[in-house]
Short mmCIF file of C-alpha atoms and ligand atoms in Angstrom, two decimals:
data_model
loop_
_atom_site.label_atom_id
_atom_site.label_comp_id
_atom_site.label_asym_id
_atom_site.label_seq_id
_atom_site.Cartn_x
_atom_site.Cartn_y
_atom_site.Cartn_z
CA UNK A 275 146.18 61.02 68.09
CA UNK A 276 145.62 57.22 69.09
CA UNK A 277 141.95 56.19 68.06
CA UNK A 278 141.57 55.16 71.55
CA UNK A 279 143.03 58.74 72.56
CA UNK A 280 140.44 60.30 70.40
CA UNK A 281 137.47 58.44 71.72
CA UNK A 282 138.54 59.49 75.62
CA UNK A 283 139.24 62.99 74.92
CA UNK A 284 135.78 63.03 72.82
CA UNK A 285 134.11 61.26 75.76
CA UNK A 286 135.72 63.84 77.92
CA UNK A 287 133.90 66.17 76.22
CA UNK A 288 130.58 64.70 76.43
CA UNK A 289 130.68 64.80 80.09
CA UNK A 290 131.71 68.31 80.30
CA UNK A 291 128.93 69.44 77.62
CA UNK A 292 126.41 67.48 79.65
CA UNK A 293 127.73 68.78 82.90
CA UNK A 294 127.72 72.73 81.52
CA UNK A 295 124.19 72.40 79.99
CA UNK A 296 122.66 70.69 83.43
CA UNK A 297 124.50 73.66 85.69
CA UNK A 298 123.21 76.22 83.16
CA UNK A 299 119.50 75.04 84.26
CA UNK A 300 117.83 77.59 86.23
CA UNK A 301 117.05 77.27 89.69
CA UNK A 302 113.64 77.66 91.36
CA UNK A 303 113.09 77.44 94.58
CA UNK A 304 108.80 76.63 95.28
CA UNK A 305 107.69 78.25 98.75
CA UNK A 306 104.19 76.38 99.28
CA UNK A 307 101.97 78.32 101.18
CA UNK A 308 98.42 76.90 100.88
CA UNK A 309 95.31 77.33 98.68
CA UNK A 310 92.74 75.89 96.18
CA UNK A 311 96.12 74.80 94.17
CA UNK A 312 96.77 72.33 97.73
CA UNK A 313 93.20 71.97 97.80
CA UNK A 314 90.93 68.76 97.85
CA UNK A 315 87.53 67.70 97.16
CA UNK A 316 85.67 64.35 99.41
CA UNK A 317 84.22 63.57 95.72
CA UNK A 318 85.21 65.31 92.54
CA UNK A 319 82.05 65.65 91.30
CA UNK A 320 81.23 67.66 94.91
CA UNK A 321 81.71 71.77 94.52
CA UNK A 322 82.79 72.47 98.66
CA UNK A 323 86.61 71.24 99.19
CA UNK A 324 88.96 72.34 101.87
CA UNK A 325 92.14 74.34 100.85
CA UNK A 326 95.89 73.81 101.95
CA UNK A 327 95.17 69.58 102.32
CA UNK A 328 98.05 68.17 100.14
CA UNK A 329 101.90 69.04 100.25
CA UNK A 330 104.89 71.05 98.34
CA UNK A 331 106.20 67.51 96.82
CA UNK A 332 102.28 66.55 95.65
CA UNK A 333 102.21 69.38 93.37
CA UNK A 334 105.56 68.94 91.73
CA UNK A 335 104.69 65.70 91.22
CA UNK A 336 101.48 66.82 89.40
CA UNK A 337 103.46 68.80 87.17
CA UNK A 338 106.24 66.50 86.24
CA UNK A 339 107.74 68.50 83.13
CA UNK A 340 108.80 71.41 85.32
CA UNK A 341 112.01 69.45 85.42
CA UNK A 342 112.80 70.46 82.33
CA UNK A 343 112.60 73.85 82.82
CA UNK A 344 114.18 74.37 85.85
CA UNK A 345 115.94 72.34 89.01
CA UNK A 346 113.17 72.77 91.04
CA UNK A 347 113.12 72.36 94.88
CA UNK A 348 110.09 73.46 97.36
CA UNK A 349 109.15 73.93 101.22
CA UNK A 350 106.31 74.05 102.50
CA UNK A 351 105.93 77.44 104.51
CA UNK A 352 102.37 77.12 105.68
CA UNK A 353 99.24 75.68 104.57
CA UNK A 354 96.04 77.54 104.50
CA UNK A 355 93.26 78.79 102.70
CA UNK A 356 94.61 82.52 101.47
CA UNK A 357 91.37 83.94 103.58
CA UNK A 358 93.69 83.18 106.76
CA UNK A 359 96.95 85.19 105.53
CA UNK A 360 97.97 87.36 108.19
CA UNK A 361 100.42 89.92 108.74
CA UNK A 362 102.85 87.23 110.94
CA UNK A 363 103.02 85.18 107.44
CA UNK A 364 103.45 87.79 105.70
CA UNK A 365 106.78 88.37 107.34
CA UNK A 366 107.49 84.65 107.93
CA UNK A 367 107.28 84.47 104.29
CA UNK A 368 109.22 87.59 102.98
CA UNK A 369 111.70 86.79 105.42
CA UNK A 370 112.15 83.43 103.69
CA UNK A 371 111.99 84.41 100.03
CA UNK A 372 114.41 87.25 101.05
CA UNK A 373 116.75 84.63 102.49
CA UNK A 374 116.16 82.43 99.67
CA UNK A 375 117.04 84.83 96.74
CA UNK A 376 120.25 85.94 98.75
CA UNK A 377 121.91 82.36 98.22
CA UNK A 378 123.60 81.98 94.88
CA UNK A 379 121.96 78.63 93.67
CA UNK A 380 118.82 79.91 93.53
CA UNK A 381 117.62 81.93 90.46
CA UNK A 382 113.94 82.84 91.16
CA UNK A 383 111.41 81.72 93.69
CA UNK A 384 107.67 80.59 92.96
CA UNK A 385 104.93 80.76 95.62
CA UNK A 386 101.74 78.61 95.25
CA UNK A 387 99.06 81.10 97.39
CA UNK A 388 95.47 80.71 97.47
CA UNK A 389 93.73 83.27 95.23
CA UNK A 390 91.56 85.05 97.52
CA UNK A 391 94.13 87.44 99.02
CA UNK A 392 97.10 86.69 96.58
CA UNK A 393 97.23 90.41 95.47
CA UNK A 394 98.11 91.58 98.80
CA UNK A 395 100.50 89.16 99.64
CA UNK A 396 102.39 89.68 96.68
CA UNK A 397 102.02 93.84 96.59
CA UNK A 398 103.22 93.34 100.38
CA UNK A 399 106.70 91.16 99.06
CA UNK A 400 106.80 93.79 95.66
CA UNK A 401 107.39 96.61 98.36
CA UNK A 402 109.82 94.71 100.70
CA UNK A 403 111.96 92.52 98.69
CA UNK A 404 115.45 93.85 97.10
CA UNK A 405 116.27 91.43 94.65
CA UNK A 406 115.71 91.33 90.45
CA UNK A 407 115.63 87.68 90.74
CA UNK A 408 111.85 86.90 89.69
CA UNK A 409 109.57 86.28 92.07
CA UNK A 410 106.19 84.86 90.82
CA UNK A 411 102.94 83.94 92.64
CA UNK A 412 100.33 80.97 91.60
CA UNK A 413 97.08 79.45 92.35
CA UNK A 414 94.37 77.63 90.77
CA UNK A 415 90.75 78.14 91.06
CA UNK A 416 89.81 74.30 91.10
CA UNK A 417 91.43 71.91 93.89
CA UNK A 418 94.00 69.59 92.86
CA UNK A 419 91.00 66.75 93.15
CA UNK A 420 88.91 68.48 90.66
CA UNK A 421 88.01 67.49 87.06
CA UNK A 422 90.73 69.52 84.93
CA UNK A 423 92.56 70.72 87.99
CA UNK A 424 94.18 74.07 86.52
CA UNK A 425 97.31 73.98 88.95
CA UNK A 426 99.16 72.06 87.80
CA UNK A 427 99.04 73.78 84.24
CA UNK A 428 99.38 77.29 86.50
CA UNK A 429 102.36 76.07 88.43
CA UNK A 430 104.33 74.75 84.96
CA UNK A 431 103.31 78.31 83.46
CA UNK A 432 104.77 79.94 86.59
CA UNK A 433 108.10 78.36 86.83
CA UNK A 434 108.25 79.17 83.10
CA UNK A 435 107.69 82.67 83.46
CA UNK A 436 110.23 82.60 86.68
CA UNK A 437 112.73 81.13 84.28
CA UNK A 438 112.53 83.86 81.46
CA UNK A 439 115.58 85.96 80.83
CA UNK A 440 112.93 88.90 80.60
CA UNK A 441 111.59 88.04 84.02
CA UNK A 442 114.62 89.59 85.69
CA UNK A 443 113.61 93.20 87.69
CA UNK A 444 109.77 93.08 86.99
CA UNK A 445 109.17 92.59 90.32
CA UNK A 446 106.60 90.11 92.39
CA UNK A 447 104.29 88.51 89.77
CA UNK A 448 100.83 86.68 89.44
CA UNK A 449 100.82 83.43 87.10
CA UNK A 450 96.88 82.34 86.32
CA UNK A 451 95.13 81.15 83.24
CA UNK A 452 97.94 81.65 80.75
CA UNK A 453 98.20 85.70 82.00
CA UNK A 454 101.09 87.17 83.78
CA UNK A 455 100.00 90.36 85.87
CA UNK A 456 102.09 92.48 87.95
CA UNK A 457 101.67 92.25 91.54
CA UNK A 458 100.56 96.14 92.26
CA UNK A 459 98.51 95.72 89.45
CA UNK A 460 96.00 92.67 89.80
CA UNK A 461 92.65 91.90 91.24
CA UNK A 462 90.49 89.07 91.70
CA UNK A 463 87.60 90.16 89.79
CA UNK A 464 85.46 86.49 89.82
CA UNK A 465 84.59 84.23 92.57
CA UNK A 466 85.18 81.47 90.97
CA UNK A 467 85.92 81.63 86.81
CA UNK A 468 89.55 80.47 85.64
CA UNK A 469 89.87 83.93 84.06
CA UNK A 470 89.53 85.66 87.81
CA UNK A 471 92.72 87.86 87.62
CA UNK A 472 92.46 91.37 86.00
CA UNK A 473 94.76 94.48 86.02
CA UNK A 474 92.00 96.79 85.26
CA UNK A 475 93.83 99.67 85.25
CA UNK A 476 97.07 98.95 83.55
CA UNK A 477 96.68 95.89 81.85
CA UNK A 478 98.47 92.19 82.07
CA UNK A 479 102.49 92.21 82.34
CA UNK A 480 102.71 89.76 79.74
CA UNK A 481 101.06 85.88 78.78
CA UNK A 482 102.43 82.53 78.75
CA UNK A 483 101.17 79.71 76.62
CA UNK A 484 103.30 76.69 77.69
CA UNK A 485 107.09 77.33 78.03
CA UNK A 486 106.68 80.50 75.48
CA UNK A 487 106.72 83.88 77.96
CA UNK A 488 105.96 87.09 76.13
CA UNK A 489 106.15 90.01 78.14
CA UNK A 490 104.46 93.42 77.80
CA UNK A 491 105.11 97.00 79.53
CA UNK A 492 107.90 96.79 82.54
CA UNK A 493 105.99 97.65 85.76
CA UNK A 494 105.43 101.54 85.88
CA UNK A 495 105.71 102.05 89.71
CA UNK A 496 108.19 101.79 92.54
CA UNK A 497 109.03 97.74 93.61
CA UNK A 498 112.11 96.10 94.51
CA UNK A 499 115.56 97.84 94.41
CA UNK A 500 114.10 101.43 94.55
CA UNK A 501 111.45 100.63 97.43
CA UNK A 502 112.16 102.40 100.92
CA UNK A 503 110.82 99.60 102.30
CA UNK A 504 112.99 96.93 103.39
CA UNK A 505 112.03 93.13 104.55
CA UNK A 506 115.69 92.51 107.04
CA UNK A 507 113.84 95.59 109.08
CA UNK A 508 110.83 94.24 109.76
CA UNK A 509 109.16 92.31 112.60
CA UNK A 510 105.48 93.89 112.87
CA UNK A 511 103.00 95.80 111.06
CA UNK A 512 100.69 98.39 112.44
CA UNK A 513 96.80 97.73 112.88
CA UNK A 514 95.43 99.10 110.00
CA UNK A 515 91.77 98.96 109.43
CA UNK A 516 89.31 98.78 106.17
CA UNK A 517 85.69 99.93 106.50
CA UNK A 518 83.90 99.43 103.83
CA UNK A 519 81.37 102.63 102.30
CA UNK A 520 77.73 102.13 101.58
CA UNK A 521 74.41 104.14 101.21
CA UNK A 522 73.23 105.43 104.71
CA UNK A 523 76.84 104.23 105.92
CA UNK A 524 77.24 105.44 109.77
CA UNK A 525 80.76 106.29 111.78
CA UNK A 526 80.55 103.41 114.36
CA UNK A 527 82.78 101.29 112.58
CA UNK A 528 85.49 104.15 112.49
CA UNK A 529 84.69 104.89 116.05
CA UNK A 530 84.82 101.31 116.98
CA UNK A 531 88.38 100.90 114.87
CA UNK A 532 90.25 104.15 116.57
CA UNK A 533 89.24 103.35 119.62
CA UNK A 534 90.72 99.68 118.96
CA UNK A 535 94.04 101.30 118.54
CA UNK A 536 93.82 101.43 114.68
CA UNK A 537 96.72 103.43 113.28
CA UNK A 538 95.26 103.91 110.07
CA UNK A 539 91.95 103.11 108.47
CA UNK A 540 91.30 102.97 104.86
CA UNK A 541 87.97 103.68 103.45
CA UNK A 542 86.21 101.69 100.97
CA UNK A 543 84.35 104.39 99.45
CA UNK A 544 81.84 104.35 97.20
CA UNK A 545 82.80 105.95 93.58
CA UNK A 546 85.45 108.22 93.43
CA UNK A 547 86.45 107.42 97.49
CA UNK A 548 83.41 109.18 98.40
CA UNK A 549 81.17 108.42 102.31
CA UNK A 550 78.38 109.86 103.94
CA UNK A 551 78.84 113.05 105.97
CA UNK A 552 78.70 110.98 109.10
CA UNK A 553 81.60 108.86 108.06
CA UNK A 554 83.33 111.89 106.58
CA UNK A 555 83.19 113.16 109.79
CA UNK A 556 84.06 110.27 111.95
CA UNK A 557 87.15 110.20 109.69
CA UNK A 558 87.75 113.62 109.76
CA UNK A 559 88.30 113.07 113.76
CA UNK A 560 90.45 109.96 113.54
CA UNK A 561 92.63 112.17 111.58
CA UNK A 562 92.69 114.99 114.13
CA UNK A 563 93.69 112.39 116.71
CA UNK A 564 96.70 111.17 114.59
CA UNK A 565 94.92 108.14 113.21
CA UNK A 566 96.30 107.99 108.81
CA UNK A 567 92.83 108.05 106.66
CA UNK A 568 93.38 106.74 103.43
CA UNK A 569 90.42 107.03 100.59
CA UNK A 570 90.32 104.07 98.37
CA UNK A 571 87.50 103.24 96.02
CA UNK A 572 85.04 99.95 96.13
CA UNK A 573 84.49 100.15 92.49
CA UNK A 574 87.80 97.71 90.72
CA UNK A 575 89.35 100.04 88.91
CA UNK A 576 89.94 103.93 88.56
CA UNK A 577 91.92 105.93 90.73
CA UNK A 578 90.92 108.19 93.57
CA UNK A 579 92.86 111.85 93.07
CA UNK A 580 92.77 114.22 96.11
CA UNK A 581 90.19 117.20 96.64
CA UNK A 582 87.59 116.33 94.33
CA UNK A 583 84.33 115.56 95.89
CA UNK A 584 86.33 115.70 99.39
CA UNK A 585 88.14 118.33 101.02
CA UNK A 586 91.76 115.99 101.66
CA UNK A 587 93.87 118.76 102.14
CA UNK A 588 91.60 120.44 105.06
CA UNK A 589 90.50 116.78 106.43
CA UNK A 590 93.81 115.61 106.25
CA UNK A 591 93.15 112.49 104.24
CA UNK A 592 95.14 110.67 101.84
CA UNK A 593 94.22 109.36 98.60
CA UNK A 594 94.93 105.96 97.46
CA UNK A 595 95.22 106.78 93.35
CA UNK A 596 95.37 103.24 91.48
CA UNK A 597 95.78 101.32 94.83
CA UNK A 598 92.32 99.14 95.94
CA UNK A 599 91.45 98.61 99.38
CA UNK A 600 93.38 96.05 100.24
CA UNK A 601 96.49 97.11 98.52
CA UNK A 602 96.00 100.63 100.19
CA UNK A 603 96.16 98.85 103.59
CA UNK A 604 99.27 97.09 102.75
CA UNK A 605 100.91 100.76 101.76
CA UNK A 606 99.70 102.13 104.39
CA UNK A 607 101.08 99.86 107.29
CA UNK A 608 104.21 100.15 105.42
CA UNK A 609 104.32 103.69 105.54
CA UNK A 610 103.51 104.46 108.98
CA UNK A 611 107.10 102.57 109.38
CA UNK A 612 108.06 105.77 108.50
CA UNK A 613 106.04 108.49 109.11
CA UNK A 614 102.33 109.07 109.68
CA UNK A 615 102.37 112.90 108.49
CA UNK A 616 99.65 112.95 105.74
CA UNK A 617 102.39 114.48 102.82
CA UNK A 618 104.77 111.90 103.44
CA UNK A 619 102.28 108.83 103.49
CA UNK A 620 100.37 110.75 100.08
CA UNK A 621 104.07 110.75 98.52
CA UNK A 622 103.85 106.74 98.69
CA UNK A 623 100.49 106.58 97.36
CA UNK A 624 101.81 108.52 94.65
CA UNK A 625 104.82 106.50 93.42
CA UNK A 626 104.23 103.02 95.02
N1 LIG B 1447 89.88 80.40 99.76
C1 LIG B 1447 90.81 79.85 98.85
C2 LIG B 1447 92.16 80.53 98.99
O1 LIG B 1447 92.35 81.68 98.75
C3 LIG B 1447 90.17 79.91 97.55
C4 LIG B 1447 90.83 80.56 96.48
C5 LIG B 1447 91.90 79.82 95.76
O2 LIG B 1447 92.92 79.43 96.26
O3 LIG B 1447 91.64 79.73 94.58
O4 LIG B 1447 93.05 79.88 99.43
#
């Protein structure tokens, strides 16, 4: 071989190696939806700031080293604070992560979301989205104005965990304060501390320091794949209702929701899903006229198991096990879909 023969062919080489090693990045797609993570202050030394101000390309710029990680490209879906998520942007949005893991040069999608109702949007895409390409939520708890803004750390910490081999099948997950936590599983527990995600019950999926990702325990309940839930079919929820349980608690609430065409309420009830008789029986009667009652718990963590303090299986109630509140709502609406006979909706709560 010619020296100048050798140098092409080597050169020819170069460009290939290059070329295989920049197609072998992963890509992640960033759906911006809003939040404290978009979020700016008039002064940074000021506490109030409004959520969902600055853009999709503002925070990849703040968090330039993504690049390495990942090709990265975002859209902006919506921007809001996550206290105005509602059931239409749900759907906008699982519609267009559903569409988005479907195309072949994308590898996982990231969703900055406020923090305030994160857990239910990402239960809600958990239960409606048939792909094992990762999907993993983020936030911050200080606006992007503040003094050490934590978003853009989150949002380098989230692509990173999107990017993991070992991400693959797990599911919809939360990235906050160096913690990975399952989407069924997490809470915000904290108004406003850095460490505000929990997953009392189960414990984190896994923590990420950096571009290191360790993972923990696989998710232990129905997402994904196996869920009989399906995003293509869906293009509205059912009203579903919370009311919240309390010493002295009344039934007008209840009243107020059947009679507002609620097709299932969820009580917040105090200990082990527990209510006054009054409620109990306002409940009792939304159940006789066909509306689903679900018993959750107000307390964080615990689950609420039928027939202990309350008579489920003569009322005709459900009970939520593991599921909160808010994640109980999000079940529920789902499975009315289906079916609002009590057995049926109590298998869900059961495995999902
Ligand atoms: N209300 C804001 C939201 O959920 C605050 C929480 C946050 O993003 O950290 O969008």
């Amino acid at each position: 071989m010619t020296r100048r023969l050798r140098f092409v062919v080597l050169a020819l080489g170069l460009v290939l190696v290059t070329a295989v090693s920049a197609a072998a990045k992963p890509r992640v797609a960033i759906v911006a939806t809003g939040g404290t993570i978009a979020g700016a202050q008039p002064n940074t030394a000021q506490g109030g700031y409004t959520s969902g101000v600055f853009d999709i390309q503002h925070l990849i710029d703040a968090a330039p080293l993504m690049k390495d990680l990942a090709d990265i490209k975002g859209e902006q879906l919506v921007n809001v604070g996550s206290q105005d998520m509602t059931n239409e942007i749900w759907l906008k949005l699982g519609h267009r992560v559903d569409e988005l893991l479907k195309q072949p040069d994308v590898d996982a999608v990231v969703i900055t979301h406020g923090t305030d109702t994160m857990e239910e949007t990402g239960y809600f895409l958990s239960l409606t989205i048939h792909s094992d390409k990762p999907i993993v939520m983020v936030g911050s708890m200080r606006p992007a104005t503040s003094l050490s803004a934590d978003g853009p750390m989150n949002l380098y910490e989230a692509v990173a965990v999107a990017t993991s081999p070992e991400a693959k099948g797990r599911g919809v997950m939360v990235v906050l304060n160096d913690q990975i936590h399952y989407a069924r599983e997490v809470e915000k527990q904290n108004t406003t501390a850095l460490d505000t995600f929990h997953s009392p019950n189960r414990g984190p999926a896994g923590h990420v320091s950096g571009e290191h990702v360790t993972f923990f325990a696989p998710p232990a309940t129905i997402h994904g794949d196996q869920s009989a839930f399906l995003i293509d079919s869906l293009d509205a929820l059912p009203k579903v209702e919370i009311v919240y349980a309390y010493a002295n608690m009344g039934r007008d609430f209840i009243d107020y929701a059947v009679k507002n065409g609620a097709k299932g309420i969820v009580v917040a009830g105090v200990g082990d899903g527990n209510m006054t008789k009054a409620a109990t029986d306002g409940l009792a009667e939304a159940a006789r006229s066909g509306v689903a009652v679900v018993r959750s718990s107000r307390t964080g963590s615990g689950a609420v198991y039928r027939n202990i303090e309350v008579d489920d299986d003569k009322l005709h109630f459900v009970a939520s096990g593991e599921l909160n509140p808010q994640k109980s709502r999000v079940l529920l609406m789902l499975g009315l879909l289906k079916s609002n006979s009590v057995d049926a909706l109590q298998r869900y709560f059961n495995a999902y």
